[in-house]
mmCIF file of C-alpha atoms in Angstrom:
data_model
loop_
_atom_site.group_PDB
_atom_site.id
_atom_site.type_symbol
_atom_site.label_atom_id
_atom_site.label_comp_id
_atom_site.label_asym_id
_atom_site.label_seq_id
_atom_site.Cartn_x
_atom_site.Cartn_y
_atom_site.Cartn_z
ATOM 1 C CA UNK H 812 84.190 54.451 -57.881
ATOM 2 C CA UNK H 813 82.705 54.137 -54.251
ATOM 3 C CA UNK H 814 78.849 53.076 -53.385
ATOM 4 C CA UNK H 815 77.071 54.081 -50.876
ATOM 5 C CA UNK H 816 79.125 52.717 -47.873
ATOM 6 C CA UNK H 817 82.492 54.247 -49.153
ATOM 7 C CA UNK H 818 83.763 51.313 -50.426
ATOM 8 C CA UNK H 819 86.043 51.303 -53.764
ATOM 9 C CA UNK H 820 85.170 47.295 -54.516
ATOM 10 C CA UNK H 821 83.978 44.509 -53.152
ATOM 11 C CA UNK H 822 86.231 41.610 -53.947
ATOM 12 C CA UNK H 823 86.567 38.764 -51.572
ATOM 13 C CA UNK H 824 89.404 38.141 -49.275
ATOM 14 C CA UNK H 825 91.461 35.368 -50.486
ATOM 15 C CA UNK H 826 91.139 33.041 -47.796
ATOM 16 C CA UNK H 827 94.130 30.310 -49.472
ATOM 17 C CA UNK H 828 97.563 31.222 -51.552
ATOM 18 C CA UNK H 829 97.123 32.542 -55.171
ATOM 19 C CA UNK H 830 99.900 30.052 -56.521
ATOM 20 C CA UNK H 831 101.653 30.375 -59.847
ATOM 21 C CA UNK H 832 100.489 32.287 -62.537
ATOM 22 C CA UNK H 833 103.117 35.152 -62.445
ATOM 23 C CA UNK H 834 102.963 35.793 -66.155
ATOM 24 C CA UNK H 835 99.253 35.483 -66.541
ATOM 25 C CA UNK H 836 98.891 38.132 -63.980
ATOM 26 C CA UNK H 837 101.259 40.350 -65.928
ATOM 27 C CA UNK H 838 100.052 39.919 -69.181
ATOM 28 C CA UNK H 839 96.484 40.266 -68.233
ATOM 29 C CA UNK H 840 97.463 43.713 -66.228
ATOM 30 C CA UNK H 841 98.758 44.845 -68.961
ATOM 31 C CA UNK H 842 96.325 44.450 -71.421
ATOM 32 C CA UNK H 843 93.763 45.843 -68.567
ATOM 33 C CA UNK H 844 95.517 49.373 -69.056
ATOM 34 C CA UNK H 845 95.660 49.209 -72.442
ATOM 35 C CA UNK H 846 92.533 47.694 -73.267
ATOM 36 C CA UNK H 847 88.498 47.794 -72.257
ATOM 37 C CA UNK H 848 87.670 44.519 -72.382
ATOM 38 C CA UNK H 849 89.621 41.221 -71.260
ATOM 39 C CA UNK H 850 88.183 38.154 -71.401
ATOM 40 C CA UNK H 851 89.889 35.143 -69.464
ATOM 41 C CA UNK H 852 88.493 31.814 -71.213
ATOM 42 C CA UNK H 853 89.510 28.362 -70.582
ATOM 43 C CA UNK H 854 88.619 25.001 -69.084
ATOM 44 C CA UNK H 855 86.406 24.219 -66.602
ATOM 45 C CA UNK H 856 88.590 24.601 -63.022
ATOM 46 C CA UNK H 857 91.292 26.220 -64.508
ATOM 47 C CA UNK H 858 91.957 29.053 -62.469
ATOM 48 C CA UNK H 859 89.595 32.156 -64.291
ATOM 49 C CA UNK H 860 88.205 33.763 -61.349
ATOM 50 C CA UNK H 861 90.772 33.327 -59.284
ATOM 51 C CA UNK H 862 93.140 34.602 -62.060
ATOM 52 C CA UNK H 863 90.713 37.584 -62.548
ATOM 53 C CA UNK H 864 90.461 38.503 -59.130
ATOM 54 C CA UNK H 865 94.166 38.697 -58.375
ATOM 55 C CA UNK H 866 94.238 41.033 -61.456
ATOM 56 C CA UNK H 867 91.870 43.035 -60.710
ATOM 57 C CA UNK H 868 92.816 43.811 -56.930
ATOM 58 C CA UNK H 869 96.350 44.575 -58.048
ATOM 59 C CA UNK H 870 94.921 48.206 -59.279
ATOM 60 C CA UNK H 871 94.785 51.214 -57.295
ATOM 61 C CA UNK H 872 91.118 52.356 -59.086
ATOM 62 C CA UNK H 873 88.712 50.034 -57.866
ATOM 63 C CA UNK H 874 87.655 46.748 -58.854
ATOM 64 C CA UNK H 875 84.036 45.156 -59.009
ATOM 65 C CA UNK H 876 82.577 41.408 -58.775
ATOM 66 C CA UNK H 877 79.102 40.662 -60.442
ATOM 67 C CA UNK H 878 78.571 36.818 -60.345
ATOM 68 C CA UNK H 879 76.639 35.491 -62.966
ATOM 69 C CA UNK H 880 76.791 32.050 -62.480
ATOM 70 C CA UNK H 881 73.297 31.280 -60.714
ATOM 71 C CA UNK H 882 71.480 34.124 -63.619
ATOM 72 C CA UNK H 883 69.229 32.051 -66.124
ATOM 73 C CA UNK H 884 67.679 35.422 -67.573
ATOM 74 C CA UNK H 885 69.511 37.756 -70.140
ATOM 75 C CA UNK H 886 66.759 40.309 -69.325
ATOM 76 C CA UNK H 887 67.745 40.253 -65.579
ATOM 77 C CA UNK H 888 71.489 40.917 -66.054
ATOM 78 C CA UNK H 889 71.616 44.460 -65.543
ATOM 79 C CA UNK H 890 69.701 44.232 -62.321
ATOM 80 C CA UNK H 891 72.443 41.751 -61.116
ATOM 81 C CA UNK H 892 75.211 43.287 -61.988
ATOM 82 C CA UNK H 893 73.441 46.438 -60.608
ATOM 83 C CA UNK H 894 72.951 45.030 -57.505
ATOM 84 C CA UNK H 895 76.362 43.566 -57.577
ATOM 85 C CA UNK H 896 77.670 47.208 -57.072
ATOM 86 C CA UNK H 897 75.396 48.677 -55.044
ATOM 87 C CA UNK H 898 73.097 50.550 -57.890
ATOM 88 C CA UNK H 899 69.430 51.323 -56.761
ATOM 89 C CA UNK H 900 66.939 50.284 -59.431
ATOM 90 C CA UNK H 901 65.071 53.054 -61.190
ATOM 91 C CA UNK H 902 61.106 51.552 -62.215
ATOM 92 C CA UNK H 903 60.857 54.100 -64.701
ATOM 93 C CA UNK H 904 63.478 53.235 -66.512
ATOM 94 C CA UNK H 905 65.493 50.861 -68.163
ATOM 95 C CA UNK H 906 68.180 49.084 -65.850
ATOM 96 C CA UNK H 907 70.754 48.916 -68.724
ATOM 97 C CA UNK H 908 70.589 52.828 -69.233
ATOM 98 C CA UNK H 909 70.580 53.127 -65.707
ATOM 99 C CA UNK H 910 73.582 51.068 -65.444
ATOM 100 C CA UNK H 911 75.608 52.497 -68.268
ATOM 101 C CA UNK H 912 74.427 56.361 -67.035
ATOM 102 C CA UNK H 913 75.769 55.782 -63.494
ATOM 103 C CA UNK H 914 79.124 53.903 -64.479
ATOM 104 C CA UNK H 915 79.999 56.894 -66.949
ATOM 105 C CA UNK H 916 82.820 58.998 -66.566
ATOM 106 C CA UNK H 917 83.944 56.497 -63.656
ATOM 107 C CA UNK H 918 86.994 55.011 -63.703
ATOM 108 C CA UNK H 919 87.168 51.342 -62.254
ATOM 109 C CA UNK H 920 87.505 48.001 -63.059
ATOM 110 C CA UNK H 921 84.191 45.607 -63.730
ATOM 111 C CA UNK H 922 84.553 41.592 -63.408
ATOM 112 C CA UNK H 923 81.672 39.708 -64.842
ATOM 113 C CA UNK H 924 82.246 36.377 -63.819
ATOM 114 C CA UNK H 925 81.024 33.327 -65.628
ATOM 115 C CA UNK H 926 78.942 34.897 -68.701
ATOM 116 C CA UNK H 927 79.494 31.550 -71.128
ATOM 117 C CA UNK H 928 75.522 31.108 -70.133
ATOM 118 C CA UNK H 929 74.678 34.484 -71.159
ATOM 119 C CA UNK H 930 76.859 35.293 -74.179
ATOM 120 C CA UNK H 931 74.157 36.940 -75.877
ATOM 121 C CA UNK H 932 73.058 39.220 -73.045
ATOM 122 C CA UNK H 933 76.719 39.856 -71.790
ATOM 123 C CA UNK H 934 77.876 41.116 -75.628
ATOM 124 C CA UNK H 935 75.036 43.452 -75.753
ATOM 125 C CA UNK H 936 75.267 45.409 -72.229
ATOM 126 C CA UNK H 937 78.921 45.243 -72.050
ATOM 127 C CA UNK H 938 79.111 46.888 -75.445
ATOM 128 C CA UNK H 939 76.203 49.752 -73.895
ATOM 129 C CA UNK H 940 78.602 49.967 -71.119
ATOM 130 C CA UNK H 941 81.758 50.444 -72.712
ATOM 131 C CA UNK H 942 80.186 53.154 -75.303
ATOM 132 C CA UNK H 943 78.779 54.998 -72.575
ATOM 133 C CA UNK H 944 81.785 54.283 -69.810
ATOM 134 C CA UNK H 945 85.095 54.388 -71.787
ATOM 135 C CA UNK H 946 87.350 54.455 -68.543
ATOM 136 C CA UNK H 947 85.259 51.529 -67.199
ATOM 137 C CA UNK H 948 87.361 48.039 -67.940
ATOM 138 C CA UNK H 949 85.381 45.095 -68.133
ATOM 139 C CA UNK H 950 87.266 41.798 -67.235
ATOM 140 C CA UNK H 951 84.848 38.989 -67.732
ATOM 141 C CA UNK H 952 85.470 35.396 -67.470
ATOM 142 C CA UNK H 953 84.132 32.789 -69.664
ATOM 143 C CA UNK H 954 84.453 29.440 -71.214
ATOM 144 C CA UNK H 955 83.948 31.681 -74.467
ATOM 145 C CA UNK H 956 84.659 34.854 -76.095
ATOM 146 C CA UNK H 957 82.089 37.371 -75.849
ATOM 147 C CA UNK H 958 82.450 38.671 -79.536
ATOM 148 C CA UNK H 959 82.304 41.953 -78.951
ATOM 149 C CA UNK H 960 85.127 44.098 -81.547
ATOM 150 C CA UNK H 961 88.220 44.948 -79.836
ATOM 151 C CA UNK H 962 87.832 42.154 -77.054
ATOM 152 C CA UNK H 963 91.046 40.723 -75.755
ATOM 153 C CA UNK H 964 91.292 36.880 -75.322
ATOM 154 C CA UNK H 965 93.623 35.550 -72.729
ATOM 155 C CA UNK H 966 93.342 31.981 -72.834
ATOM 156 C CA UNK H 967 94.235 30.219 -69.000
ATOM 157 C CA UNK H 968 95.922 27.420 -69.366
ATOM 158 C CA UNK H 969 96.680 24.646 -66.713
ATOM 159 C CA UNK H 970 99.367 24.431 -64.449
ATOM 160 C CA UNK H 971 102.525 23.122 -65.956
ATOM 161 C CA UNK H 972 103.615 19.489 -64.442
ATOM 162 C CA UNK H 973 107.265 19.290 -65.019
ATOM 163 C CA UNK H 974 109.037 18.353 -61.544
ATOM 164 C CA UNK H 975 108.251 17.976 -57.972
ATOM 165 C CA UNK H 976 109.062 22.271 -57.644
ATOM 166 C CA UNK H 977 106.404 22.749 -60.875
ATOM 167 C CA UNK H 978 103.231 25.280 -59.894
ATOM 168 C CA UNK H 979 100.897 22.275 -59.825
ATOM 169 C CA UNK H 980 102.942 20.253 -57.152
ATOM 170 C CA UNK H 981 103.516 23.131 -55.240
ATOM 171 C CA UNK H 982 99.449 24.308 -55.229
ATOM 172 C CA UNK H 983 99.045 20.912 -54.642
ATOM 173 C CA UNK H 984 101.352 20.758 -51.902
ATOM 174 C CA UNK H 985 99.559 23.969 -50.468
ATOM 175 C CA UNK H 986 96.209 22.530 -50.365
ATOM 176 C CA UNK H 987 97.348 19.189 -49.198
ATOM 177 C CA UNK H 988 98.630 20.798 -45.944
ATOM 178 C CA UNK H 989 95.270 22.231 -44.949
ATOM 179 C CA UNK H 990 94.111 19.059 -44.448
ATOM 180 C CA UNK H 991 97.599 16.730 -43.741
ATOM 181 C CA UNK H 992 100.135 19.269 -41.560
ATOM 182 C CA UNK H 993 103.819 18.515 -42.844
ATOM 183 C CA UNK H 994 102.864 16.893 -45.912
ATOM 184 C CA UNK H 995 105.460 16.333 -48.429
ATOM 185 C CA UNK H 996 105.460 15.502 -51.682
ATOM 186 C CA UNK H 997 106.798 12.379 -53.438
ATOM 187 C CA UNK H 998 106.841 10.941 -57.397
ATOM 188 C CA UNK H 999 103.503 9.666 -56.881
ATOM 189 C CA UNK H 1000 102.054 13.378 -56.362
ATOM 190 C CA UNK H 1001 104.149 14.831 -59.577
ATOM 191 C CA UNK H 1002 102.275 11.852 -61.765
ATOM 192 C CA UNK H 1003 99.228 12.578 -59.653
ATOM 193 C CA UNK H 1004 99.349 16.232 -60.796
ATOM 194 C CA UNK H 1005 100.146 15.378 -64.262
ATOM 195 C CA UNK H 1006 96.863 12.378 -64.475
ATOM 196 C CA UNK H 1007 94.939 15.581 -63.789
ATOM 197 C CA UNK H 1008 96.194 17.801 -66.060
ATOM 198 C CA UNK H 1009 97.385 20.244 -63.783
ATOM 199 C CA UNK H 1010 93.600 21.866 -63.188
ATOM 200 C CA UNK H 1011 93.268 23.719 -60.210
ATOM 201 C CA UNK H 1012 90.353 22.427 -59.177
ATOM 202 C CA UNK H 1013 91.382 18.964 -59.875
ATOM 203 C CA UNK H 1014 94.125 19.725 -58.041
ATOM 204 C CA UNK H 1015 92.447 21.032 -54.885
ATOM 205 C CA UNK H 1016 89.546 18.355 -54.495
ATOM 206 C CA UNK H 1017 92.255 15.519 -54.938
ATOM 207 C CA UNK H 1018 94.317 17.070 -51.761
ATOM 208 C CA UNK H 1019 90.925 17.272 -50.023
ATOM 209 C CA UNK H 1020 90.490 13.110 -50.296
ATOM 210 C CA UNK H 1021 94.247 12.865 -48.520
ATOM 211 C CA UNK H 1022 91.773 13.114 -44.882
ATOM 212 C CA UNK H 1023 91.318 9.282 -46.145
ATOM 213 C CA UNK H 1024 93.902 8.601 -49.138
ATOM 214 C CA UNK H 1025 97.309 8.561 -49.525
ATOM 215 C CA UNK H 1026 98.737 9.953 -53.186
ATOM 216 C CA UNK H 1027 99.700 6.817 -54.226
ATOM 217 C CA UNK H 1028 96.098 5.226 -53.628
ATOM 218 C CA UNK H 1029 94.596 8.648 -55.271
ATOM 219 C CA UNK H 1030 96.714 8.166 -58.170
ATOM 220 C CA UNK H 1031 95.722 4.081 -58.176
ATOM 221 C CA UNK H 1032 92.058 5.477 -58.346
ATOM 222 C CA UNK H 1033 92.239 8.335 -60.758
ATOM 223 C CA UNK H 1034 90.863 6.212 -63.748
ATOM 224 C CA UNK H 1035 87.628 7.073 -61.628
ATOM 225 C CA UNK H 1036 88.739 10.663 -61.257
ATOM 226 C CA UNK H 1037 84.608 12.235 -61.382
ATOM 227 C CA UNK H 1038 83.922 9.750 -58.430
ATOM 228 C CA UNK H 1039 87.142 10.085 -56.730
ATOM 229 C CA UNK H 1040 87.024 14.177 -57.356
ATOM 230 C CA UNK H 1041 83.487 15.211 -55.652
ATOM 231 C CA UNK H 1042 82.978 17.613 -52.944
ATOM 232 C CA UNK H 1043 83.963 20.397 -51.831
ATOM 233 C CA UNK H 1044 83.988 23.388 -54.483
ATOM 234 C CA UNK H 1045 83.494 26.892 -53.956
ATOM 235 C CA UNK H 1046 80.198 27.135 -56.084
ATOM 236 C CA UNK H 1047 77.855 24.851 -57.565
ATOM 237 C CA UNK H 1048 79.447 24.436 -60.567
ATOM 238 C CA UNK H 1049 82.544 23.547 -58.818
ATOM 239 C CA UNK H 1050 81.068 21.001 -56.376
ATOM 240 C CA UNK H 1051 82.138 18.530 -57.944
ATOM 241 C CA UNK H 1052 84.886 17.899 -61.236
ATOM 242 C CA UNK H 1053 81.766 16.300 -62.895
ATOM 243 C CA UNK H 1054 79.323 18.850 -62.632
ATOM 244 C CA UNK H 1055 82.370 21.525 -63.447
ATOM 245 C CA UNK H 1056 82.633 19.782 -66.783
ATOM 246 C CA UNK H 1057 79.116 18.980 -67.083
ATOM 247 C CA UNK H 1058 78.457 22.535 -66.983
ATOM 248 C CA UNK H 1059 80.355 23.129 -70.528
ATOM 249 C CA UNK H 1060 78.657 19.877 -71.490
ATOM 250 C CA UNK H 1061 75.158 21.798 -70.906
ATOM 251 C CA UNK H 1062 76.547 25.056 -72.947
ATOM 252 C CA UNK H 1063 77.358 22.784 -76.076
ATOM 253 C CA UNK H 1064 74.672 22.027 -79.031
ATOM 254 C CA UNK H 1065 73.638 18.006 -79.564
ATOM 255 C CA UNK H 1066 76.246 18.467 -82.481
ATOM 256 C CA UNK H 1067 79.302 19.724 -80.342
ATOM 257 C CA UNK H 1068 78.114 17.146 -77.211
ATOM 258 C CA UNK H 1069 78.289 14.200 -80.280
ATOM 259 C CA UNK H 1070 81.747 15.213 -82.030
ATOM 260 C CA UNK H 1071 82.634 15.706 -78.034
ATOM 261 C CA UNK H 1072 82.426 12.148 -77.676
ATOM 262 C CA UNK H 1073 83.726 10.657 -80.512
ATOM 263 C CA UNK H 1074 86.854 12.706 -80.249
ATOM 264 C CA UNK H 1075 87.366 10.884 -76.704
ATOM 265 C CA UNK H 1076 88.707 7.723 -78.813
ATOM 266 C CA UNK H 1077 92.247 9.753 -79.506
ATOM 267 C CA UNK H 1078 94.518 9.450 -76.816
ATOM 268 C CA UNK H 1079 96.971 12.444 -77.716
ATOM 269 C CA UNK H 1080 96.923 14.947 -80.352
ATOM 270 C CA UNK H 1081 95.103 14.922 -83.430
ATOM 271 C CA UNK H 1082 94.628 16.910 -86.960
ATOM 272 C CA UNK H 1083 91.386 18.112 -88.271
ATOM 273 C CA UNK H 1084 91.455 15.369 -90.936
ATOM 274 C CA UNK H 1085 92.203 12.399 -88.453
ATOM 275 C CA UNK H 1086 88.705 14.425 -86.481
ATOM 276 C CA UNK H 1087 86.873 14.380 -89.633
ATOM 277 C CA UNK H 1088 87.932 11.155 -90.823
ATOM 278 C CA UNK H 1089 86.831 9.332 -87.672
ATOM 279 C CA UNK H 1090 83.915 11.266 -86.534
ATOM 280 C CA UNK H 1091 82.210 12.338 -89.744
ATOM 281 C CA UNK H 1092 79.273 10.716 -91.119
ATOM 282 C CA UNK H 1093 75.394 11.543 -91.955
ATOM 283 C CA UNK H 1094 75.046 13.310 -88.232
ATOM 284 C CA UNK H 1095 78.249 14.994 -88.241
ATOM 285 C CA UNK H 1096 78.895 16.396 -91.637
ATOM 286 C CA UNK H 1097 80.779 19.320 -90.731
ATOM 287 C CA UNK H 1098 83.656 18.114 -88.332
ATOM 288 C CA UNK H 1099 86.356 21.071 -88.820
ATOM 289 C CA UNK H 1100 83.741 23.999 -87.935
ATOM 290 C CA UNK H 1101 82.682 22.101 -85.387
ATOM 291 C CA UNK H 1102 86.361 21.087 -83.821
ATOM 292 C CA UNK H 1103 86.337 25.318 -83.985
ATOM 293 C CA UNK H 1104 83.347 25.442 -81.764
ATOM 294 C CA UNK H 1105 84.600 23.132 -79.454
ATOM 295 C CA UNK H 1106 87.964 24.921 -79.382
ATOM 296 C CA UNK H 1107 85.951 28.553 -78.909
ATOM 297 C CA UNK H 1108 83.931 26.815 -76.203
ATOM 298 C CA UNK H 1109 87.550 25.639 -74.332
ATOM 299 C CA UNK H 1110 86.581 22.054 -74.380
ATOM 300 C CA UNK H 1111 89.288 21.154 -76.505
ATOM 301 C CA UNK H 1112 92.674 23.207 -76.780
ATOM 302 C CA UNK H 1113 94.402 23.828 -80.555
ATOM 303 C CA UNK H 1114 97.898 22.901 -80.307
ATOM 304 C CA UNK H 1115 99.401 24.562 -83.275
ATOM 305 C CA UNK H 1116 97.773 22.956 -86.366
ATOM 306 C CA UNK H 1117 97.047 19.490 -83.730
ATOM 307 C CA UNK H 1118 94.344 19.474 -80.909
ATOM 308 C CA UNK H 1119 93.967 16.978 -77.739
ATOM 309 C CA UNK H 1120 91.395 17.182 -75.302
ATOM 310 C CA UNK H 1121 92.877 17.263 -71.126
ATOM 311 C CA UNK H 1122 92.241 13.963 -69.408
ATOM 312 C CA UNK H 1123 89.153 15.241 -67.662
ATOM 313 C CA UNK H 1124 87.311 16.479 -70.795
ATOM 314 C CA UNK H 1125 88.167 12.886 -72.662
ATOM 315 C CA UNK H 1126 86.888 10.699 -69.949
ATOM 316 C CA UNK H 1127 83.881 12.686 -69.523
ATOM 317 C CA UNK H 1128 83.553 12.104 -73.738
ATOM 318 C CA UNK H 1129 84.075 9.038 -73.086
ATOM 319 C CA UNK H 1130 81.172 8.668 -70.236
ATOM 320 C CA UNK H 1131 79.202 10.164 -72.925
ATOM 321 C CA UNK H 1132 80.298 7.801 -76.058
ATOM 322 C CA UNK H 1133 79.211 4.629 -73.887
ATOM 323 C CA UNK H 1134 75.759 5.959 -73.360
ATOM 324 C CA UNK H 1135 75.332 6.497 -76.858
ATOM 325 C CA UNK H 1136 76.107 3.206 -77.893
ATOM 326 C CA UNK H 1137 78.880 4.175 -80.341
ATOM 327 C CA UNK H 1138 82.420 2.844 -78.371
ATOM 328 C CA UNK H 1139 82.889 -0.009 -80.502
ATOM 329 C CA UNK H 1140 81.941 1.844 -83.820
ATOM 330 C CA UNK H 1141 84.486 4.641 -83.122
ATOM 331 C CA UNK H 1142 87.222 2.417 -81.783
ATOM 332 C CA UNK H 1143 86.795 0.471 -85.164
ATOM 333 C CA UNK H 1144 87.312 3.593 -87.189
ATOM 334 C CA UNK H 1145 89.710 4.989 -84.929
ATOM 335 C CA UNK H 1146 92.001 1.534 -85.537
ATOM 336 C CA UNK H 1147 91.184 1.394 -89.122
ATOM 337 C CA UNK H 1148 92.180 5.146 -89.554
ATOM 338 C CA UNK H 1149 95.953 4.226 -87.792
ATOM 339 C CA UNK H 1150 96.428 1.227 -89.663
ATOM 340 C CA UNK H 1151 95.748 3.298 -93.295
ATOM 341 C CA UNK H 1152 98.703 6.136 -92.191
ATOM 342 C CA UNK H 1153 100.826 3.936 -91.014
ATOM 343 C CA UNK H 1154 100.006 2.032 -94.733
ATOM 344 C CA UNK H 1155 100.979 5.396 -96.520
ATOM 345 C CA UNK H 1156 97.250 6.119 -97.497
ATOM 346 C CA UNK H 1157 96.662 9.550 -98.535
ATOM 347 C CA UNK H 1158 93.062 9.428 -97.350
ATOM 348 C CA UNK H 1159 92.584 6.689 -94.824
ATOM 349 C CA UNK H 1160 89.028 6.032 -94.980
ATOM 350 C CA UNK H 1161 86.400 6.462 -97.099
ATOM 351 C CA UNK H 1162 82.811 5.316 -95.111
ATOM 352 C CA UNK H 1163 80.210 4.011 -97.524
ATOM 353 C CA UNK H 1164 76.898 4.437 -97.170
ATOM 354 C CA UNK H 1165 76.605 0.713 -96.077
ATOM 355 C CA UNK H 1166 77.715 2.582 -92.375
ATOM 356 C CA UNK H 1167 75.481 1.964 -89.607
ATOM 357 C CA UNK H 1168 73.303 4.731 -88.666
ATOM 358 C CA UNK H 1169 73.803 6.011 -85.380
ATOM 359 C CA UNK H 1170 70.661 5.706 -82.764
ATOM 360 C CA UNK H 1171 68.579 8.788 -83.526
ATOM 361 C CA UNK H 1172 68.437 9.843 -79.633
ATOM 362 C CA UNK H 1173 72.850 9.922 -80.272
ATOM 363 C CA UNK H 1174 72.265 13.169 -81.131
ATOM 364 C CA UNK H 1175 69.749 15.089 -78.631
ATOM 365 C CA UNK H 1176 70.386 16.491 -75.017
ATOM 366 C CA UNK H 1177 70.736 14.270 -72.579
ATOM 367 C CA UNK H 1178 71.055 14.946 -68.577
ATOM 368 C CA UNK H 1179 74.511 13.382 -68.624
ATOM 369 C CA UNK H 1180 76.167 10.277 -67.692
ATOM 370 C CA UNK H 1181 76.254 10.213 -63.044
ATOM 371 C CA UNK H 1182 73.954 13.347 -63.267
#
């Protein structure tokens, strides 16, 4: 597909290295020739767009970027994408039938970048699109699947932190020279890497502070990682690591932000009973289909039957458990709960009534601890 001006896309240049990620990019080329729709889901920072982008520019047939991060309104979506590839509007008409009508019979490949705001909306046009465009591929990224049937979910995972040559030392490395010429790396970056959970955009705002910080006083500092981590992202929602996880803070219901917080209190891995055990009570009486959610909504990551939440996600939890007033109450149950496996006890604890009730504000939106 070209638009007006001849062009066949309008990706970005990549102005820095695309490190890593060699078998993400094959597996999600492959399933873009074999399927319609990819969806890339995963953290906050972890590397979706950038993954997507690669991707997509490694085909010969075109490849498309509609941005939907700043788009509040479902009913506007088709005009942005529209605009995104260089569609005139139509008054008389419907943008989504325009849309569809002028991508038919095309063959090229459509990124839809950040639609976890606009699941909703995004399900409903890409599935017009697809009926009416079946050699148009649709790689969207999102924090969550679309839902749509026959949607393929590649999950992006963070850079692996293994030794000093891993992909998260070496991005880190990368980015670290931009601002440091020469820089080399040393133990203190590997655990560096590893405190942040090898995230990309961890990664990258951490080698930004080395203008003023060595590694090891980064790595002294990281308890602090949203203050130490602010500045310099590519969008909004990156500016900072806070607002990058804020943002999937803002996309959760008061139940999910609630079970979010308690579940800070685990350090590692955890099962669904340990989850509902701790966390359950009159506010949360559902735990396991919530734990789901949060899974779906990449804010915590299933590890086999187990789960654990990245650094990042806990402490921001955490943020979130102190302003509710509920750290010593979950540390209690969290304690009691160890002490009753390591006892043998089939079921560790069994709350009573008799449990304090939670404040009732625990459970609404709030604008979020720093915001």
């Amino acid at each position: 597909m070209t638009d007006v001006l001849g062009r066949r896309g309008n990706l970005p240049a990549e102005t820095s290295t695309f490190m890593g990620r060699a078998e993400d990019l094959a597996e999600v080329g492959r399933l873009l020739r074999e399927e319609s729709l990819v969806t890339l889901t995963g953290v906050a920072g972890v590397g979706k767009t950038r993954l997507a982008l690669k991707a997509a520019g490694e085909r010969s047939d075109g490849a498309w970027l509609a941005d939907l991060s700043a788009e509040r309104n479902g009913a506007l979506l088709a005009h942005t994408i529209g605009a995104a590839i260089g569609l005139k509007e139509q008054a008389a008409r419907p943008q989504e039938d325009v849309l569809a009508e002028h991508l038919s019979g095309r063959r090229m490949v459509l990124i839809l970048d950040t639609c976890e705001h606009l699941i909703g909306p995004c399900r409903a046009l890409v599935g017009q699109i697809l009926r009416a465009a079946p050699d148009v591929r649709v790689l969207a990224t999102s924090r969550e699947p679309l839902g749509l049937p026959g949607e393929r979910v590649h999950t992006v995972r963070p850079l692996p932190v293994t030794e000093e040559d891993c992909d998260a030392v070496r991005l880190f490395r990368e980015r670290a020279r931009a601002v440091r010429p020469g820089f080399e790396c040393s133990d203190a970056v590997v655990r560096l890497c590893g405190r942040l959970d090898g995230v990309p955009l961890a990664l990258e705002l951490a080698a930004r502070r080395l203008r003023a910080l060595t590694a090891g006083e980064l790595l002294d500092r990281i308890d602090d990682r949203f203050s130490l981590l602010a500045g310099g992202g590519r969008t909004a929602r990156h500016r900072t690591l806070r607002t990058a996880v804020g943002w999937s803070h803002e996309l959760c219901t008061p139940e999910e932000r609630l079970l979010w917080a308690r579940l800070s209190v685990f350090g590692g891995t955890f099962g669904a009973e340990a989850a509902a055990d701790v966390c359950s009570d009159e506010q949360l009486v559902n735990v396991p289909d919530l734990l789901a959610r949060l899974v779906d909504k990449s804010v915590v990551i299933r590890h086999g039957q187990r789960f654990r939440m990245l650094d990042m996600m806990r402490d921001y939890g955490r943020e979130w458990l102190h302003v509710l007033g509920e750290e010593r109450l979950l540390a209690r149950r969290h304690r009691e709960h160890s002490l009753a496996l390591r006892r043998g006890m089939r079921h560790p604890r069994r709350r009573d009534a008799g449990d304090p009730a939670r404040r009732p504000e625990s459970s609404r939106p709030h604008p979020g601890p720093g915001h």
